[in-house]
Coordinates of N, CA and C in Angstrom, one line a residue:
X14 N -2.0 5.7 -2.8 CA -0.8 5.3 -3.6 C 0.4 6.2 -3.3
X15 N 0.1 7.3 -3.1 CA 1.3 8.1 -2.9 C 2.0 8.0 -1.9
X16 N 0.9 7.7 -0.6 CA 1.8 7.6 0.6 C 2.7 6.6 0.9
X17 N 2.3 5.3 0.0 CA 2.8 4.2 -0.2 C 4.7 4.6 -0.8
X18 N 4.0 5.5 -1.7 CA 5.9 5.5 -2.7 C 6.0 6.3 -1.8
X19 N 5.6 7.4 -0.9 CA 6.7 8.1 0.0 C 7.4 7.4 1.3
X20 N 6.5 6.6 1.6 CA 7.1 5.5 2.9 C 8.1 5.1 1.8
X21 N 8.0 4.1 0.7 CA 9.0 3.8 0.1 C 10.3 3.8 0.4
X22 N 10.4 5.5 -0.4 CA 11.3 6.1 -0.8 C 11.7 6.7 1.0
X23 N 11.2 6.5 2.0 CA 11.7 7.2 3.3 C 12.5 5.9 4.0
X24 N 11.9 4.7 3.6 CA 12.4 3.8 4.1 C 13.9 2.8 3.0
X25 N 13.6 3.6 2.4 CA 15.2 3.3 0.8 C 16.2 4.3 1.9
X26 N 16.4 5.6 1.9 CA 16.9 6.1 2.2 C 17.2 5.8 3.9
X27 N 16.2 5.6 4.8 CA 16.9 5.2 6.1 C 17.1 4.3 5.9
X28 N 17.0 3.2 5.2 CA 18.2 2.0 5.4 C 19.2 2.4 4.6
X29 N 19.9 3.1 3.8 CA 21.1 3.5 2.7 C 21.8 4.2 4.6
X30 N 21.1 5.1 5.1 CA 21.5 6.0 6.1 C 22.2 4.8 7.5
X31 N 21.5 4.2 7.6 CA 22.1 3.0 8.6 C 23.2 2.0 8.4
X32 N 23.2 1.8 7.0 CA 24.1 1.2 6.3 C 25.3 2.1 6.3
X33 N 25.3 2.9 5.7 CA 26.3 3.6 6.0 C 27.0 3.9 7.3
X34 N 25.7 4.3 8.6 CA 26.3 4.6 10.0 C 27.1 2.8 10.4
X35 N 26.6 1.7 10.3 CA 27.0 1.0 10.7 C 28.6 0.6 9.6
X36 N 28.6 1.0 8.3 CA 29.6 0.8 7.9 C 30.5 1.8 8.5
X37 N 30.6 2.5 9.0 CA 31.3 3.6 9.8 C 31.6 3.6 10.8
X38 N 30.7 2.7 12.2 CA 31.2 2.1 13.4 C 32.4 0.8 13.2
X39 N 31.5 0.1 11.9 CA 33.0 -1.1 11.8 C 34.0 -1.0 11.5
X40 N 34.3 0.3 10.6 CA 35.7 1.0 10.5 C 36.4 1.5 11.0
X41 N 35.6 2.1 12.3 CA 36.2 3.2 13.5 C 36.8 1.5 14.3
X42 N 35.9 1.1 14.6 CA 36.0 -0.4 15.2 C 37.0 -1.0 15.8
X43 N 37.1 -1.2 13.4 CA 38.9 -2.6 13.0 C 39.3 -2.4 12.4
X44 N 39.3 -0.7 12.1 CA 40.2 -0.4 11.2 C 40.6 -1.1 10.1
X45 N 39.5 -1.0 9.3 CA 39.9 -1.9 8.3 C 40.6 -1.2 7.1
X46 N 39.8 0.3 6.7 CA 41.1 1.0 5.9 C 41.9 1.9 6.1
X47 N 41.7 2.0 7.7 CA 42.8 3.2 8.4 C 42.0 4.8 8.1
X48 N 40.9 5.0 7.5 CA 40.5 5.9 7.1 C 40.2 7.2 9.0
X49 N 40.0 6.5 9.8 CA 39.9 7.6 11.0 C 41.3 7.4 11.9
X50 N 42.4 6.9 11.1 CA 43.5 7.8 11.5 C 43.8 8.5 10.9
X51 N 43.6 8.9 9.5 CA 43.7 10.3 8.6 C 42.8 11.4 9.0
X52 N 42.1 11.2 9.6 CA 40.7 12.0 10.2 C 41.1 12.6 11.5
X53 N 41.2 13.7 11.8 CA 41.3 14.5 13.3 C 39.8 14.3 14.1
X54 N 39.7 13.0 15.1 CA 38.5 12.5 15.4 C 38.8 13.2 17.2
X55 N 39.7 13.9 17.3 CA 39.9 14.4 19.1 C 38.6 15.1 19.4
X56 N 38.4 16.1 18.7 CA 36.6 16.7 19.2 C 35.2 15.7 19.2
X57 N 35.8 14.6 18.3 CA 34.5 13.6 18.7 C 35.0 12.6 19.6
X58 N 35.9 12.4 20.1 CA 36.3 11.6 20.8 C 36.0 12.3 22.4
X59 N 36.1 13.6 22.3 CA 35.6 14.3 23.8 C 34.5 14.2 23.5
X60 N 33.8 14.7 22.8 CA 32.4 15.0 22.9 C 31.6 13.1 23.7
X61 N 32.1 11.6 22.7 CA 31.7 10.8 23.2 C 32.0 10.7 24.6
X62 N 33.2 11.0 25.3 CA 33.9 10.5 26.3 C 33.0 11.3 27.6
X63 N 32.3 12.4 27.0 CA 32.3 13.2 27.9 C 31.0 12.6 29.2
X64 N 30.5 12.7 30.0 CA 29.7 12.6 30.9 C 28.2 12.7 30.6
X65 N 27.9 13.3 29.6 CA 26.1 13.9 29.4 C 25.8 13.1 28.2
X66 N 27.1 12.5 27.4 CA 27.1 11.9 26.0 C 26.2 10.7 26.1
X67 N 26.4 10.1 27.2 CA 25.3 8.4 27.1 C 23.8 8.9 27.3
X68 N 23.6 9.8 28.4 CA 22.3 10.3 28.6 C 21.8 10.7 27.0
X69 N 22.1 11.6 26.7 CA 21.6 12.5 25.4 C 21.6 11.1 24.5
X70 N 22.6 10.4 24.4 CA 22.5 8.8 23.4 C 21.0 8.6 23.4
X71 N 21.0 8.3 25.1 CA 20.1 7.2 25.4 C 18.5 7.7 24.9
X72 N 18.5 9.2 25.0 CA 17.0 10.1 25.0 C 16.5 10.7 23.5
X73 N 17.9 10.3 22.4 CA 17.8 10.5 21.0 C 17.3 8.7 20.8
X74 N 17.5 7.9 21.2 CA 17.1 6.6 20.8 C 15.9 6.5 21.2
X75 N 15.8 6.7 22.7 CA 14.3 6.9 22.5 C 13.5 7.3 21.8
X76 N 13.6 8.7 21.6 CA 12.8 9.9 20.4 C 12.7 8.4 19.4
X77 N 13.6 7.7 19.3 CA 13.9 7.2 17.5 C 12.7 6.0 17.4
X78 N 13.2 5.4 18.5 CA 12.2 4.2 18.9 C 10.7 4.8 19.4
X79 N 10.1 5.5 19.5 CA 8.9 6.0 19.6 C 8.1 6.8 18.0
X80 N 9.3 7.7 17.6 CA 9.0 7.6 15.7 C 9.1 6.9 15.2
X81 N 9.8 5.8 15.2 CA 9.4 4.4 14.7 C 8.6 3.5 14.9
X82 N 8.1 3.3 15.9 CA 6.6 2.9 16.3 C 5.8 3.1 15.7
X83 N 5.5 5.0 15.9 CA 4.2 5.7 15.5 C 4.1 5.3 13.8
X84 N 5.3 5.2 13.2 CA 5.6 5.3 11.8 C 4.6 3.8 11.7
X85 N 4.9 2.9 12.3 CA 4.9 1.6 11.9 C 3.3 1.1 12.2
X86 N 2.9 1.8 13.4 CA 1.5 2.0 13.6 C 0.0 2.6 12.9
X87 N 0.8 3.6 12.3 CA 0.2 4.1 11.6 C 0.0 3.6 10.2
X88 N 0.4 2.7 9.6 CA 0.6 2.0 8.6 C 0.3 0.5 8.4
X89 N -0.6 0.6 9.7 CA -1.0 -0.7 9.7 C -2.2 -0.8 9.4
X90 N -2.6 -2.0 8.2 CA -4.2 -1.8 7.6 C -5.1 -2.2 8.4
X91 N -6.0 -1.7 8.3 CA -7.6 -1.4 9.2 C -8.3 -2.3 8.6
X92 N -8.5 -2.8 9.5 CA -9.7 -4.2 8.7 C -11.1 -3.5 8.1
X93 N -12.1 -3.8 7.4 CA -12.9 -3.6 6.5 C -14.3 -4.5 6.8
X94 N -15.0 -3.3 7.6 CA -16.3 -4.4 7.9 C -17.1 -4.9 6.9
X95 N -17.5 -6.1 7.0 CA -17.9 -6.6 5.7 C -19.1 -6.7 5.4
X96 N -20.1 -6.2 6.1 CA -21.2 -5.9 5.9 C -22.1 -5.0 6.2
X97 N -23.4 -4.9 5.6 CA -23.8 -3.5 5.1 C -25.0 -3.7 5.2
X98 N -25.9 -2.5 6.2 CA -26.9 -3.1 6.8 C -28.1 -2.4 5.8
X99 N -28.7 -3.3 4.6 CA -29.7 -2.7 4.1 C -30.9 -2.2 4.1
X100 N -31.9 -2.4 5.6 CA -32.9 -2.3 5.8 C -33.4 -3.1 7.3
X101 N -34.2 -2.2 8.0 CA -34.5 -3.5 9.0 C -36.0 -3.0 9.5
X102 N -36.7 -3.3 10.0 CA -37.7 -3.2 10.2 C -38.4 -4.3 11.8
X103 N -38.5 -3.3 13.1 CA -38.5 -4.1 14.4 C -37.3 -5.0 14.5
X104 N -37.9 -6.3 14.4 CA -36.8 -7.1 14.6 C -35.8 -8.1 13.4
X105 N -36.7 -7.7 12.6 CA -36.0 -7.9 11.0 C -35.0 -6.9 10.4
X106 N -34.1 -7.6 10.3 CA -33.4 -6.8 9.3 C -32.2 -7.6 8.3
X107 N -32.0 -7.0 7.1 CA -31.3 -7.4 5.9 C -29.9 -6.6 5.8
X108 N -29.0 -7.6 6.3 CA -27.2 -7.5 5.9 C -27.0 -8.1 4.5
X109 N -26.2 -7.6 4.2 CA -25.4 -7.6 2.4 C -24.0 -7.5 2.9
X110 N -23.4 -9.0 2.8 CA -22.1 -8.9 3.3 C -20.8 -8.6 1.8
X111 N -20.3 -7.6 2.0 CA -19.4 -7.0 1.1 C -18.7 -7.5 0.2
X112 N -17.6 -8.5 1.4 CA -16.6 -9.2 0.9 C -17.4 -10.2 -0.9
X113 N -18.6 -10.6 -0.6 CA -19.5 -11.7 -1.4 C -19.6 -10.9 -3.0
X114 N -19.8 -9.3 -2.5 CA -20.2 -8.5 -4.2 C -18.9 -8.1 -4.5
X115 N -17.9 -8.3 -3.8 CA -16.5 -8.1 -4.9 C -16.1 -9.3 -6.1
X116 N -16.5 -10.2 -5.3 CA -16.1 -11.0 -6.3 C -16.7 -11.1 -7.9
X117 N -18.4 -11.2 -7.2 CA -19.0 -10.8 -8.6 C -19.0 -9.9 -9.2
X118 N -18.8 -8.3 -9.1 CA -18.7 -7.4 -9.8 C -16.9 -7.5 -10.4
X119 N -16.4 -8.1 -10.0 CA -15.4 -8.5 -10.8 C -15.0 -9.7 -12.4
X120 N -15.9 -10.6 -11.8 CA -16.6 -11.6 -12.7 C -17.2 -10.7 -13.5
X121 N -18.4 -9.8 -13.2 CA -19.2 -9.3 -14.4 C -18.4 -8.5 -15.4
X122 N -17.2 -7.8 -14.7 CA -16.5 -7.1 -15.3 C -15.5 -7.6 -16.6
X123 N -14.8 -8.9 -16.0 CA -14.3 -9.7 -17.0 C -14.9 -10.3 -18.0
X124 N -16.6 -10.6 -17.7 CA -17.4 -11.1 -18.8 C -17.6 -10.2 -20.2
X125 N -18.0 -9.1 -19.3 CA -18.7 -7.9 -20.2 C -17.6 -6.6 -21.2
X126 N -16.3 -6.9 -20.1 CA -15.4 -6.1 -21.0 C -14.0 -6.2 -21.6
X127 N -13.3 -5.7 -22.5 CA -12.2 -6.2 -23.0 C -10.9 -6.2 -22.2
X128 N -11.2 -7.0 -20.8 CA -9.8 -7.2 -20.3 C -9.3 -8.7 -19.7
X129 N -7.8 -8.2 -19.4 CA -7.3 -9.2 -19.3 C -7.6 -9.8 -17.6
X130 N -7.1 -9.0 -16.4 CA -7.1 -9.1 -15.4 C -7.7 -8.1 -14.8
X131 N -8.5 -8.8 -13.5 CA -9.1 -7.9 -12.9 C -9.4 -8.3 -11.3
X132 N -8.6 -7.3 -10.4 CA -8.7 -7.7 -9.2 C -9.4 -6.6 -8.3
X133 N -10.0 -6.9 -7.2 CA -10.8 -6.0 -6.1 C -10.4 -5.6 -5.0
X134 N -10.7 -4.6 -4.5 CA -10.6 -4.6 -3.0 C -11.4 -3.7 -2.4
X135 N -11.3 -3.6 -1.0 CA -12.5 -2.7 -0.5 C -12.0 -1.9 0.2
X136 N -12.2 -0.6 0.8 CA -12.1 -0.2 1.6 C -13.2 0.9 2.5
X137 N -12.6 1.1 3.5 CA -14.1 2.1 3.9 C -14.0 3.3 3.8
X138 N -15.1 4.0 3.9 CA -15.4 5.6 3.2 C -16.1 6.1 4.4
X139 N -16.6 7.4 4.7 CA -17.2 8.4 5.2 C -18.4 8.0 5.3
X140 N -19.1 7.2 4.3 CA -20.5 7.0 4.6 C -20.8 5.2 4.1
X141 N -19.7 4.2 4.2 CA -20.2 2.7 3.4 C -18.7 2.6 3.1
X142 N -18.9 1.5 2.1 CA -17.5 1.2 1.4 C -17.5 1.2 0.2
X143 N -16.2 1.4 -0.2 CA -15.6 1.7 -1.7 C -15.3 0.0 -2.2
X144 N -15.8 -0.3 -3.1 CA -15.4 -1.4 -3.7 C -14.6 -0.9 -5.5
X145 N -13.3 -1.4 -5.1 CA -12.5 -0.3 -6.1 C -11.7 -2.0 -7.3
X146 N -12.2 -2.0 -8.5 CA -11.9 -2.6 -9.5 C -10.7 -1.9 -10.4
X147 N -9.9 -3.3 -10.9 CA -8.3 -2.6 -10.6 C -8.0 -3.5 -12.4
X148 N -8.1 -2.9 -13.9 CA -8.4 -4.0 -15.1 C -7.1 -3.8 -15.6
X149 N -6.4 -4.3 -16.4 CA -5.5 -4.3 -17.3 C -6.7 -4.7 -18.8
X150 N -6.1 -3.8 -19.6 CA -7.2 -3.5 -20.9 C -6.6 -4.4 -22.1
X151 N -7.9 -5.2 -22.3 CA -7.2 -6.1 -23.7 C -6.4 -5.1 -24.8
X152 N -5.1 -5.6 -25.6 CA -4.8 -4.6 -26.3 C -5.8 -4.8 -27.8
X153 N -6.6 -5.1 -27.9 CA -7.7 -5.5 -29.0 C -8.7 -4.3 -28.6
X154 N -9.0 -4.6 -27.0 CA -10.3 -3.6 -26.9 C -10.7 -2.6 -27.2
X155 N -11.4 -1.9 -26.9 CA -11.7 -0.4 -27.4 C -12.3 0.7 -26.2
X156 N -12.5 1.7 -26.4 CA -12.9 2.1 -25.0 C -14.5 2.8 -24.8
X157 N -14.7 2.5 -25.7 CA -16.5 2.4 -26.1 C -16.8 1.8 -25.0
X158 N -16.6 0.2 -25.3 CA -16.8 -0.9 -24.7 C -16.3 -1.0 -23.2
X159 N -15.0 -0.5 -23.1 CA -15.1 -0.4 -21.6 C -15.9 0.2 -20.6
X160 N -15.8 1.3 -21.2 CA -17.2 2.5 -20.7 C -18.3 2.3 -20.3
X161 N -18.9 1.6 -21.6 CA -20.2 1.0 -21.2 C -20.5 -0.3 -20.0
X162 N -19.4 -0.9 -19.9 CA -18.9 -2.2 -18.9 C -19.2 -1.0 -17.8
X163 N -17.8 -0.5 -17.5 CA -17.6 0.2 -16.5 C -19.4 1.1 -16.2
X164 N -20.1 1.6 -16.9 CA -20.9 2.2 -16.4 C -22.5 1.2 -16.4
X165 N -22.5 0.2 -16.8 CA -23.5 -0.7 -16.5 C -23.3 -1.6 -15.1
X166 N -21.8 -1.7 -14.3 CA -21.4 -2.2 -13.6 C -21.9 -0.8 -12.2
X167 N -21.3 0.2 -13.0 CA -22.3 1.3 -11.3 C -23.4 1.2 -11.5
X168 N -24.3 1.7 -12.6 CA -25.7 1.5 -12.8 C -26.1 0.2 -11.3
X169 N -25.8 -0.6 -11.9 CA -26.6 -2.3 -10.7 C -26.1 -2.1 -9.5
X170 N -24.6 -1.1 -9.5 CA -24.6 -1.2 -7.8 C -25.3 -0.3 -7.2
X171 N -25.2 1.1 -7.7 CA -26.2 2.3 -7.6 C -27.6 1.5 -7.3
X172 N -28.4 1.0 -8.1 CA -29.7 0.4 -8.0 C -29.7 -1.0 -6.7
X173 N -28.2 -1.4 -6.5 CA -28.6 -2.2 -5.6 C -28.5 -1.6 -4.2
X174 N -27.8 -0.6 -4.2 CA -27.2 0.0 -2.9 C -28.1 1.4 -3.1
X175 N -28.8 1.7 -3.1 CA -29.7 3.1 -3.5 C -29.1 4.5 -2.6
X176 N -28.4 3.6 -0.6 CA -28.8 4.6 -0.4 C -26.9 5.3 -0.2
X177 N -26.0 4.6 -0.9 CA -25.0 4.9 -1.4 C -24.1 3.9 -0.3
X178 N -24.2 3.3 0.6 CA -23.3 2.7 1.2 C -22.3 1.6 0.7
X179 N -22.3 1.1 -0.7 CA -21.4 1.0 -1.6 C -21.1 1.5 -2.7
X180 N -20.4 2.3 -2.8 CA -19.8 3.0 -3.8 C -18.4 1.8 -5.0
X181 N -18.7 2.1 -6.5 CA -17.5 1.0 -7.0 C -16.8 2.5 -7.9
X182 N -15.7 2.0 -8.0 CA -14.6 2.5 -8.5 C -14.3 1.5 -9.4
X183 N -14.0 1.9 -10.5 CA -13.0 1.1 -12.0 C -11.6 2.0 -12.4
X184 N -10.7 1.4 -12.2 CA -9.6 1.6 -12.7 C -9.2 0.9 -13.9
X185 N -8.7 1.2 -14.8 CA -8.3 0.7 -16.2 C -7.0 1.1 -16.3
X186 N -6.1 0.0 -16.6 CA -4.7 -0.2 -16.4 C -4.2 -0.3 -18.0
X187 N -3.2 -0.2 -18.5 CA -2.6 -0.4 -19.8 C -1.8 -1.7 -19.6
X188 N -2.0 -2.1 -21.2 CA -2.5 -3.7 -21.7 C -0.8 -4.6 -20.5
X189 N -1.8 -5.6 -20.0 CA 0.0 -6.4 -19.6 C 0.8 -7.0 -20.7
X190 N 2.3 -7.2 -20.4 CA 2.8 -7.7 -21.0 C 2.6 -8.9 -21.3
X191 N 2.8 -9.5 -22.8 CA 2.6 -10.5 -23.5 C 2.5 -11.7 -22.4
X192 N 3.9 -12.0 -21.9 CA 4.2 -13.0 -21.2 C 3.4 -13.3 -19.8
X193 N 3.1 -11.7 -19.3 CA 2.4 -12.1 -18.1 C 0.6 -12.5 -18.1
X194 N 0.4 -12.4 -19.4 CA -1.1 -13.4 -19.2 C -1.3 -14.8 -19.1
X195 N -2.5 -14.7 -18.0 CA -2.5 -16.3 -17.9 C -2.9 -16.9 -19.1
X196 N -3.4 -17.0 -19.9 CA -4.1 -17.4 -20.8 C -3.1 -17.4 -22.3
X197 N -3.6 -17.9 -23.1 CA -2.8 -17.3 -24.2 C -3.4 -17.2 -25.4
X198 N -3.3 -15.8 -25.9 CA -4.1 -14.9 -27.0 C -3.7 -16.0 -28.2
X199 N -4.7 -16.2 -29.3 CA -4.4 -17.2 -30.3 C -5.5 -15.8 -31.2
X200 N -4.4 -15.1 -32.2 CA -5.2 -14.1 -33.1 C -5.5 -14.6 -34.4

């Protein structure tokens, strides 16, 4: 999550930063408020004019377009194998495909505890996958009750996955706003 709001926040600011370079070429441009004939622009005007100026252009865009790549590359989500090989024996063996127990450990979650919404996702770990539950908390509920949800929900995966290659995660979120439930609370 963090790295998410720092791309954010890096990418708020290079586009504020482009916006402004480009609002600054169209003014040098067409002169629209005369502001770089008040400006002594002769030292940048050599420095563009000069001979090495397009080279050096050319080899800072590159640098730019190659950090932008890597940026863009690196941020791109990794698919999530969906299955999980629980046993095999010679030529037998037993897959547990992943994507199938998020749904229901989601379902069980909504059945058994005081919330309103509850979404999944998976991702992969060092040894299996994290199946990570994501609740907004009834504002009625209590947190007894979630607890015991939340910890009867590892209990079954623990006992189903013994030898840890699914791990679940519960997150508990504060209550959504009135309007954004599907449903509607009748007290």
């Amino acid at each position: 999550m963090r790295i998410l709001a720092i791309d954010r926040a890096a990418a708020v600011v290079l586009g504020l930063l482009l916006l402004a370079a480009g609002a600054a070429v169209l003014e040098w441009r067409f002169d629209f408020f005369g502001l770089w004939k008040r400006l002594d622009s002769g030292a940048v005007r050599d420095v563009a004019e000069s001979s090495w100026f397009p080279w050096a252009a050319g080899a800072a865009a590159i640098v730019f377009a190659a950090l932008a790549l890597w940026w863009l590359i690196a941020r791109v989500p990794r698919p999530v194998a969906g299955k999980i090989r629980l046993g095999s024996s010679g030529t037998d063996r037993v897959e547990v495909d992943v994507r199938s127990v998020a749904p229901r450990l989601r379902e069980s979650l909504e059945r058994n505890a005081p919330v309103d919404h509850v979404t999944s996702s998976r991702s992969h770990t060092g040894t299996g996958q994290l199946v990570q539950l994501r609740a907004s908390v009834d504002p009625r509920g209590d947190g007894e009750s979630l607890r015991r949800a939340a910890d009867a929900l590892a209990a079954s995966v623990e006992k189903a996955f013994p030898d840890g290659e699914v791990e679940l995660r519960v997150l508990i979120d504060a209550p959504r706003r009135p309007g954004a439930r599907k449903t509607p609370r009748v007290h």
